[in-house]
Coordinates of N, CA and C in Angstrom, one line a residue:
M20 N -76.9 70.8 -66.7 CA -78.1 70.1 -66.5 C -79.2 71.2 -66.1
T21 N -80.3 71.2 -66.8 CA -81.4 72.2 -66.5 C -82.2 71.6 -65.3
N22 N -83.1 72.5 -64.8 CA -84.0 72.1 -63.7 C -84.9 71.0 -64.2
K23 N -85.4 71.1 -65.4 CA -86.3 70.1 -65.9 C -85.7 68.7 -65.9
E24 N -84.5 68.7 -66.3 CA -83.7 67.4 -66.3 C -83.5 66.9 -64.9
K25 N -83.2 67.8 -64.0 CA -83.0 67.4 -62.6 C -84.2 66.8 -62.0
Y26 N -85.4 67.4 -62.3 CA -86.7 66.9 -61.8 C -86.9 65.5 -62.3
K27 N -86.7 65.3 -63.6 CA -86.9 64.0 -64.3 C -86.0 62.9 -63.6
Q28 N -84.8 63.3 -63.3 CA -83.8 62.3 -62.7 C -84.3 62.0 -61.3
A29 N -84.7 63.0 -60.5 CA -85.1 62.8 -59.1 C -86.3 61.9 -59.0
F30 N -87.3 62.1 -59.9 CA -88.5 61.4 -59.8 C -88.6 60.1 -60.7
S31 N -87.6 59.9 -61.4 CA -87.6 58.7 -62.3 C -87.6 57.4 -61.6
G32 N -87.1 57.4 -60.3 CA -87.1 56.2 -59.6 C -88.4 55.9 -58.9
L33 N -89.3 56.8 -58.9 CA -90.6 56.6 -58.2 C -91.6 55.9 -59.2
H34 N -92.3 54.9 -58.7 CA -93.3 54.2 -59.5 C -94.6 54.0 -58.6
P35 N -95.8 54.1 -59.2 CA -97.0 53.9 -58.4 C -97.0 52.4 -57.9
L36 N -97.7 52.3 -56.7 CA -97.8 50.9 -56.1 C -98.6 50.0 -57.0
E37 N -99.7 50.6 -57.5 CA -100.6 49.8 -58.4 C -100.8 50.6 -59.6
P38 N -101.1 50.0 -60.7 CA -101.4 50.7 -61.9 C -102.7 51.5 -61.7
I39 N -102.7 52.8 -62.2 CA -103.9 53.7 -62.1 C -104.7 53.5 -63.3
S40 N -106.0 53.2 -63.1 CA -106.9 53.0 -64.2 C -107.7 54.3 -64.4
L41 N -108.3 54.4 -65.6 CA -109.1 55.5 -65.9 C -110.4 55.6 -65.0
E42 N -110.9 54.4 -64.6 CA -112.1 54.3 -63.7 C -111.8 54.9 -62.4
V43 N -110.6 54.6 -61.8 CA -110.2 55.2 -60.5 C -110.1 56.7 -60.6
T44 N -109.5 57.2 -61.6 CA -109.4 58.6 -61.8 C -110.7 59.3 -61.9
Q45 N -111.7 58.7 -62.7 CA -113.0 59.3 -62.8 C -113.7 59.2 -61.4
M46 N -113.6 58.1 -60.7 CA -114.2 58.0 -59.4 C -113.7 59.1 -58.4
V47 N -112.4 59.3 -58.4 CA -111.9 60.3 -57.5 C -112.4 61.7 -57.9
K48 N -112.5 62.0 -59.2 CA -113.1 63.2 -59.7 C -114.6 63.4 -59.2
M49 N -115.3 62.3 -59.3 CA -116.7 62.3 -58.9 C -116.9 62.5 -57.4
Q50 N -116.0 61.9 -56.6 CA -116.1 62.1 -55.2 C -115.7 63.5 -54.8
K51 N -114.7 64.1 -55.5 CA -114.4 65.5 -55.2 C -115.6 66.4 -55.6
K52 N -116.2 66.1 -56.8 CA -117.3 66.9 -57.2 C -118.5 66.8 -56.2
H53 N -118.8 65.6 -55.7 CA -119.8 65.4 -54.8 C -119.5 66.1 -53.5
K54 N -118.3 66.1 -53.0 CA -117.9 66.8 -51.8 C -118.1 68.3 -52.0
F55 N -117.7 68.8 -53.2 CA -117.9 70.2 -53.5 C -119.4 70.6 -53.5
Q56 N -120.2 69.7 -54.1 CA -121.7 70.0 -54.1 C -122.3 70.1 -52.7
V57 N -121.8 69.1 -51.8 CA -122.3 69.1 -50.5 C -121.9 70.3 -49.7
A58 N -120.6 70.7 -49.9 CA -120.1 71.9 -49.2 C -120.8 73.1 -49.7
A59 N -121.1 73.2 -51.0 CA -121.8 74.3 -51.6 C -123.2 74.4 -51.0
A60 N -123.9 73.3 -50.8 CA -125.2 73.2 -50.3 C -125.2 73.7 -48.8
I61 N -124.2 73.2 -48.1 CA -124.1 73.6 -46.7 C -123.8 75.1 -46.6
L62 N -122.9 75.6 -47.4 CA -122.6 77.0 -47.4 C -123.8 77.9 -47.8
T63 N -124.6 77.4 -48.7 CA -125.8 78.1 -49.1 C -126.8 78.2 -47.9
A64 N -126.9 77.1 -47.2 CA -127.8 77.0 -46.1 C -127.3 78.0 -45.0
F65 N -126.0 78.0 -44.8 CA -125.5 79.0 -43.8 C -125.8 80.4 -44.2
I66 N -125.6 80.7 -45.5 CA -125.8 82.0 -46.0 C -127.3 82.4 -45.8
L67 N -128.2 81.5 -46.1 CA -129.6 81.8 -45.9 C -130.0 82.0 -44.4
V68 N -129.5 81.1 -43.6 CA -129.8 81.3 -42.1 C -129.1 82.5 -41.6
G69 N -127.9 82.7 -42.0 CA -127.1 83.9 -41.6 C -127.8 85.2 -42.1
G70 N -128.3 85.2 -43.3 CA -128.9 86.3 -43.9 C -130.2 86.6 -43.1
T71 N -131.0 85.6 -42.8 CA -132.2 85.8 -42.0 C -131.8 86.4 -40.6
G72 N -130.8 85.9 -40.0 CA -130.3 86.4 -38.7 C -129.9 87.8 -38.8
T73 N -129.3 88.2 -40.0 CA -128.8 89.5 -40.2 C -130.0 90.5 -40.3
V74 N -131.0 90.0 -41.0 CA -132.2 90.9 -41.1 C -132.9 91.0 -39.8
Y75 N -132.9 90.0 -39.0 CA -133.5 90.0 -37.7 C -132.6 91.0 -36.8
A76 N -131.3 90.8 -36.9 CA -130.4 91.6 -36.1 C -130.5 93.1 -36.4
A77 N -130.9 93.4 -37.6 CA -131.1 94.8 -38.0 C -132.2 95.5 -37.2
N78 N -133.1 94.7 -36.7 CA -134.2 95.3 -35.9 C -134.0 95.0 -34.4
V79 N -132.8 94.6 -34.0 CA -132.6 94.4 -32.6 C -132.8 95.7 -31.9
G80 N -133.5 95.6 -30.8 CA -133.7 96.9 -30.0 C -135.0 97.6 -30.5
G81 N -135.4 97.2 -31.7 CA -136.7 97.8 -32.2 C -137.8 96.9 -31.7
I82 N -139.0 97.6 -31.7 CA -140.2 96.8 -31.2 C -141.2 97.0 -32.3
Q83 N -141.7 95.8 -32.8 CA -142.8 95.9 -33.8 C -143.9 95.0 -33.2
R84 N -145.1 95.6 -33.3 CA -146.3 94.8 -32.8 C -147.5 95.4 -33.4
T85 N -148.6 94.6 -33.3 CA -149.9 95.0 -33.7 C -150.6 95.5 -32.5
I86 N -151.2 96.7 -32.6 CA -151.9 97.3 -31.5 C -153.2 97.8 -31.9
Q87 N -154.1 98.0 -30.9 CA -155.4 98.6 -31.2 C -155.3 100.1 -30.8
L88 N -155.8 100.9 -31.7 CA -155.6 102.4 -31.6 C -156.9 103.1 -32.0
W89 N -157.2 104.2 -31.3 CA -158.4 105.0 -31.7 C -158.0 105.9 -32.8
I90 N -158.7 105.8 -33.9 CA -158.5 106.6 -35.1 C -159.8 107.2 -35.5
H91 N -160.0 108.5 -35.4 CA -161.2 109.2 -35.7 C -162.4 108.6 -34.9
G92 N -162.2 108.2 -33.7 CA -163.2 107.7 -32.8 C -163.5 106.3 -33.0
D93 N -162.8 105.6 -33.9 CA -163.0 104.1 -34.1 C -161.8 103.4 -33.7
Q94 N -162.0 102.2 -33.0 CA -160.8 101.4 -32.6 C -160.3 100.6 -33.9
T95 N -159.0 100.7 -34.1 CA -158.5 100.2 -35.3 C -157.2 99.4 -35.0
D96 N -157.0 98.3 -35.7 CA -155.8 97.5 -35.6 C -154.7 98.2 -36.4
S97 N -153.5 98.3 -35.9 CA -152.4 98.9 -36.6 C -151.1 98.3 -36.3
T98 N -150.1 98.4 -37.1 CA -148.8 97.9 -36.9 C -147.9 99.0 -36.4
L99 N -147.3 98.9 -35.3 CA -146.4 99.9 -34.7 C -145.0 99.4 -34.7
D100 N -144.1 100.1 -35.3 CA -142.6 99.8 -35.3 C -141.9 100.9 -34.6
I101 N -141.3 100.6 -33.4 CA -140.6 101.5 -32.7 C -139.1 101.3 -32.9
K102 N -138.3 102.3 -33.3 CA -136.9 102.2 -33.6 C -136.1 102.6 -32.3
E103 N -134.8 102.2 -32.4 CA -133.9 102.5 -31.2 C -133.7 104.0 -31.0
D104 N -133.8 104.8 -32.1 CA -133.6 106.2 -32.0 C -134.7 107.0 -31.4
G105 N -135.8 106.3 -31.0 CA -137.0 106.9 -30.4 C -138.0 107.3 -31.4
S106 N -137.8 107.0 -32.7 CA -138.8 107.3 -33.7 C -139.7 106.0 -33.9
Y107 N -140.9 106.3 -34.6 CA -141.8 105.1 -34.8 C -142.5 105.3 -36.1
S108 N -143.0 104.2 -36.7 CA -143.9 104.3 -37.8 C -145.1 103.5 -37.5
L109 N -146.2 103.9 -38.0 CA -147.5 103.4 -37.7 C -148.3 103.1 -39.0
N110 N -148.8 101.9 -39.2 CA -149.5 101.6 -40.4 C -150.9 101.0 -40.0
Y111 N -151.9 101.5 -40.7 CA -153.3 101.0 -40.5 C -154.1 101.3 -41.7
S112 N -155.3 100.6 -41.8 CA -156.2 100.8 -42.9 C -157.3 101.8 -42.5
D113 N -157.6 102.8 -43.4 CA -158.6 103.7 -43.0 C -160.0 103.1 -43.4
E114 N -161.1 103.9 -43.2 CA -162.4 103.4 -43.4 C -162.7 103.0 -44.9
N115 N -161.8 103.5 -45.8 CA -162.0 103.1 -47.2 C -161.1 101.9 -47.6
G116 N -160.4 101.4 -46.6 CA -159.5 100.2 -46.9 C -158.1 100.6 -47.4
N117 N -157.8 101.9 -47.5 CA -156.5 102.4 -47.9 C -155.5 102.3 -46.8
T118 N -154.3 102.0 -47.1 CA -153.2 101.9 -46.1 C -152.7 103.3 -45.8
V119 N -152.7 103.6 -44.5 CA -152.2 104.9 -44.0 C -151.0 104.7 -43.2
E120 N -150.0 105.5 -43.5 CA -148.7 105.4 -42.8 C -148.3 106.7 -42.2
Q121 N -148.0 106.7 -40.9 CA -147.6 107.9 -40.3 C -146.4 107.6 -39.4
G122 N -145.7 108.6 -39.0 CA -144.6 108.4 -38.1 C -144.4 109.6 -37.2
G123 N -143.4 109.4 -36.3 CA -143.1 110.5 -35.3 C -142.1 110.0 -34.4
G124 N -142.1 110.6 -33.2 CA -141.1 110.2 -32.2 C -140.1 111.3 -32.0
G125 N -139.0 110.9 -31.5 CA -137.9 111.9 -31.2 C -137.2 111.6 -30.0
V126 N -136.7 112.7 -29.4 CA -135.9 112.6 -28.2 C -136.5 113.4 -27.0
A127 N -136.1 113.1 -25.8 CA -136.4 113.8 -24.6 C -135.2 114.1 -23.9
F128 N -135.3 115.0 -22.9 CA -134.1 115.5 -22.2 C -134.3 115.1 -20.7
D129 N -133.4 114.4 -20.1 CA -133.4 114.1 -18.7 C -133.2 115.3 -17.9
A130 N -133.4 115.2 -16.5 CA -133.2 116.4 -15.6 C -131.8 117.0 -15.7
D131 N -130.8 116.1 -16.0 CA -129.4 116.6 -16.1 C -129.1 117.2 -17.5
G132 N -130.1 117.2 -18.4 CA -129.8 117.8 -19.7 C -129.4 116.8 -20.8
T133 N -129.3 115.5 -20.4 CA -128.9 114.4 -21.3 C -130.0 114.1 -22.3
E134 N -129.7 114.1 -23.6 CA -130.6 113.8 -24.6 C -130.7 112.2 -24.7
R135 N -132.0 111.7 -24.8 CA -132.2 110.3 -25.0 C -133.4 110.1 -25.9
P136 N -133.4 108.9 -26.5 CA -134.6 108.5 -27.4 C -135.8 108.4 -26.5
L137 N -137.0 108.7 -27.1 CA -138.3 108.5 -26.4 C -138.4 107.0 -26.0
T138 N -139.1 106.7 -24.9 CA -139.3 105.4 -24.5 C -140.6 104.9 -25.2
E139 N -140.9 103.6 -25.1 CA -142.1 103.1 -25.7 C -143.4 103.7 -25.1
D140 N -143.4 103.9 -23.7 CA -144.5 104.5 -23.1 C -144.7 106.0 -23.5
E141 N -143.6 106.7 -23.7 CA -143.7 108.1 -24.2 C -144.3 108.1 -25.6
I142 N -143.8 107.2 -26.4 CA -144.3 107.1 -27.8 C -145.8 106.8 -27.8
M143 N -146.2 105.8 -27.0 CA -147.6 105.5 -26.9 C -148.5 106.7 -26.4
E144 N -148.0 107.4 -25.5 CA -148.7 108.6 -25.0 C -148.8 109.6 -26.1
Q145 N -147.8 109.8 -26.9 CA -147.8 110.7 -28.1 C -148.9 110.2 -29.1
I146 N -148.9 108.9 -29.4 CA -149.8 108.4 -30.4 C -151.3 108.6 -29.9
N147 N -151.5 108.4 -28.6 CA -152.8 108.5 -28.1 C -153.3 109.9 -27.7
M148 N -152.6 110.9 -28.0 CA -153.0 112.3 -27.7 C -154.2 112.7 -28.6
P149 N -155.0 113.6 -28.2 CA -156.1 114.1 -29.1 C -155.6 114.7 -30.4
E150 N -156.4 114.6 -31.4 CA -156.0 115.2 -32.7 C -157.1 116.2 -33.1
V151 N -156.7 117.3 -33.7 CA -157.6 118.4 -34.2 C -157.5 118.3 -35.7
E152 N -158.6 118.2 -36.4 CA -158.6 118.1 -37.9 C -159.6 119.1 -38.5
Y153 N -159.1 119.7 -39.6 CA -159.9 120.7 -40.3 C -160.5 120.0 -41.6
E154 N -161.8 119.9 -41.7 CA -162.4 119.2 -42.8 C -162.6 120.2 -44.0
E155 N -162.8 119.6 -45.2 CA -163.0 120.4 -46.4 C -164.2 121.3 -46.3
D156 N -165.2 120.8 -45.6 CA -166.5 121.5 -45.5 C -166.4 122.7 -44.5
G157 N -165.2 122.9 -43.9 CA -165.0 124.0 -43.0 C -165.2 123.7 -41.5
S158 N -165.6 122.5 -41.3 CA -165.8 122.1 -39.9 C -164.5 121.7 -39.2
V159 N -164.4 121.8 -37.9 CA -163.2 121.5 -37.1 C -163.6 120.4 -36.1
W160 N -162.8 119.4 -36.0 CA -163.2 118.2 -35.1 C -162.0 117.9 -34.2
V161 N -162.3 117.5 -33.0 CA -161.3 116.9 -32.1 C -161.6 115.4 -31.9
Y162 N -160.6 114.6 -32.1 CA -160.7 113.2 -31.9 C -159.9 112.7 -30.7
Y163 N -160.5 112.0 -29.8 CA -159.8 111.5 -28.7 C -160.5 110.2 -28.2
E164 N -159.7 109.1 -28.1 CA -160.3 107.8 -27.8 C -161.5 107.6 -28.7
N165 N -162.6 107.3 -28.0 CA -163.8 107.0 -28.8 C -164.7 108.2 -29.1
Q166 N -164.2 109.4 -28.9 CA -164.9 110.6 -29.0 C -164.6 111.4 -30.2
K167 N -165.7 111.9 -30.8 CA -165.6 112.9 -32.0 C -166.4 114.1 -31.6
I168 N -165.6 115.2 -31.4 CA -166.2 116.4 -30.9 C -166.1 117.5 -31.9
E169 N -167.2 118.1 -32.4 CA -167.1 119.2 -33.3 C -167.0 120.5 -32.6
I170 N -165.9 121.2 -32.9 CA -165.6 122.5 -32.2 C -165.7 123.7 -33.2
T171 N -166.3 123.5 -34.3 CA -166.4 124.6 -35.3 C -167.0 125.9 -34.8
D172 N -168.0 125.8 -34.0 CA -168.7 127.0 -33.5 C -168.2 127.5 -32.1
K173 N -167.1 126.9 -31.6 CA -166.7 127.2 -30.3 C -165.5 128.2 -30.3
F174 N -165.1 128.6 -31.4 CA -163.9 129.6 -31.5 C -164.4 131.0 -31.2
D175 N -163.7 131.7 -30.4 CA -164.0 133.1 -30.0 C -163.6 134.1 -31.1
N176 N -163.7 135.4 -30.8 CA -163.3 136.4 -31.8 C -161.8 136.4 -32.1
D177 N -161.0 135.9 -31.2 CA -159.6 135.8 -31.5 C -159.2 134.5 -32.1
K178 N -160.2 133.7 -32.6 CA -160.0 132.4 -33.2 C -159.3 131.4 -32.3
I179 N -159.8 131.4 -31.0 CA -159.2 130.5 -30.0 C -160.4 129.7 -29.4
C180 N -160.2 128.4 -29.2 CA -161.2 127.5 -28.7 C -160.6 126.8 -27.5
Y181 N -161.4 126.6 -26.4 CA -161.0 125.8 -25.2 C -161.9 124.6 -25.1
V182 N -161.3 123.4 -25.1 CA -162.1 122.2 -25.0 C -161.6 121.3 -23.8
K183 N -162.6 120.9 -23.0 CA -162.3 119.9 -21.9 C -162.7 118.5 -22.4
I184 N -161.8 117.6 -22.4 CA -162.1 116.2 -22.8 C -161.9 115.3 -21.7
K185 N -163.0 114.5 -21.4 CA -162.9 113.5 -20.4 C -162.6 112.1 -21.0
G186 N -161.4 111.6 -20.8 CA -161.1 110.3 -21.3 C -161.4 109.2 -20.3
K187 N -161.0 107.9 -20.6 CA -161.2 106.8 -19.7 C -160.4 107.0 -18.5
E188 N -159.1 107.4 -18.6 CA -158.2 107.5 -17.4 C -157.9 108.9 -17.0
K189 N -158.1 109.9 -17.8 CA -157.8 111.3 -17.4 C -158.6 112.3 -18.2
T190 N -158.6 113.5 -17.6 CA -159.3 114.6 -18.2 C -158.2 115.5 -18.8
L191 N -158.4 116.0 -20.1 CA -157.4 116.8 -20.7 C -158.1 118.2 -21.1
Y192 N -157.2 119.2 -21.0 CA -157.6 120.6 -21.3 C -156.9 121.0 -22.6
L193 N -157.7 121.3 -23.6 CA -157.1 121.6 -24.9 C -157.4 123.0 -25.3
T194 N -156.3 123.7 -25.8 CA -156.5 125.1 -26.3 C -156.1 125.0 -27.8
V195 N -157.1 125.4 -28.6 CA -156.9 125.3 -30.1 C -156.9 126.7 -30.7
K196 N -155.8 127.0 -31.5 CA -155.8 128.3 -32.3 C -156.2 127.9 -33.7
Y197 N -157.3 128.5 -34.2 CA -157.8 128.1 -35.5 C -156.7 128.2 -36.6
Q198 N -156.5 127.0 -37.2 CA -155.5 126.8 -38.3 C -154.0 127.2 -37.8
N199 N -153.8 127.2 -36.5 CA -152.5 127.6 -36.0 C -152.0 126.7 -34.8
G200 N -152.4 125.5 -34.8 CA -151.9 124.6 -33.7 C -152.8 124.5 -32.5
Y201 N -152.4 123.6 -31.6 CA -153.1 123.4 -30.4 C -152.1 122.9 -29.3
C202 N -152.6 123.0 -28.1 CA -151.7 122.5 -26.9 C -152.6 121.8 -25.9
I203 N -152.1 120.8 -25.2 CA -152.8 120.0 -24.3 C -152.2 120.0 -22.9
S204 N -153.0 120.0 -21.9 CA -152.5 119.9 -20.5 C -153.5 119.1 -19.7
E205 N -153.0 118.4 -18.7 CA -153.8 117.7 -17.8 C -154.3 118.5 -16.6
D206 N -153.7 119.8 -16.5 CA -154.0 120.6 -15.3 C -155.0 121.7 -15.6
K207 N -154.7 122.5 -16.7 CA -155.5 123.6 -17.0 C -155.4 123.9 -18.5
Y208 N -156.2 124.9 -19.0 CA -156.1 125.2 -20.4 C -154.8 125.9 -20.6
P209 N -154.0 125.5 -21.6 CA -152.8 126.2 -21.9 C -153.0 127.6 -22.4
N210 N -152.1 128.5 -22.0 CA -152.2 129.9 -22.5 C -151.9 129.9 -24.0
P211 N -152.8 130.5 -24.8 CA -152.5 130.5 -26.3 C -151.2 131.2 -26.6
A212 N -150.8 132.1 -25.8 CA -149.5 132.9 -26.1 C -148.3 131.9 -25.8
S213 N -148.5 130.8 -25.2 CA -147.4 129.9 -24.8 C -147.0 129.0 -25.9
F214 N -147.7 128.9 -27.0 CA -147.3 128.1 -28.1 C -147.6 128.8 -29.5
N215 N -146.8 128.3 -30.5 CA -146.8 128.9 -31.8 C -146.4 130.3 -31.8

């Protein structure tokens, strides 16, 4: 006797309690299909909500906000995104309506030599520092808060310029090397030999 014959013999004594009609079979299939569709809809909703949560979680620890910032002497709204690693990106519209994107940041070292990401306050201090710009017409400008200071004629024979800037909260001393960088201090003019 083969396995097939054994199964036939074992189950030949079993009979359904009621006759099964085609309608009942179709209804059962429809119920299963409906349950599957509901489950698929719920799963899709979970994926969408979970996906949104994942996107949000990717920025956990990061700080994004709209801030007002002095750009070329004008107060401008900008979007600041600070990352966990101490870096940032800054987006704003210039006077021509073009989107400008810049970034920066980095790390600092604690007194014990431990490296750590820059804090939000340190990043804001970096963003709000004076800027020196060289224009196409040959003029040189310093921008700080609401101030625009032309320093083109203030360079000495060694191509070094010293600028004292009074801000709302502090006075800064700026040493500029023509086309070779600048350094800022709150105490005194930095020595040009100390940078670059």
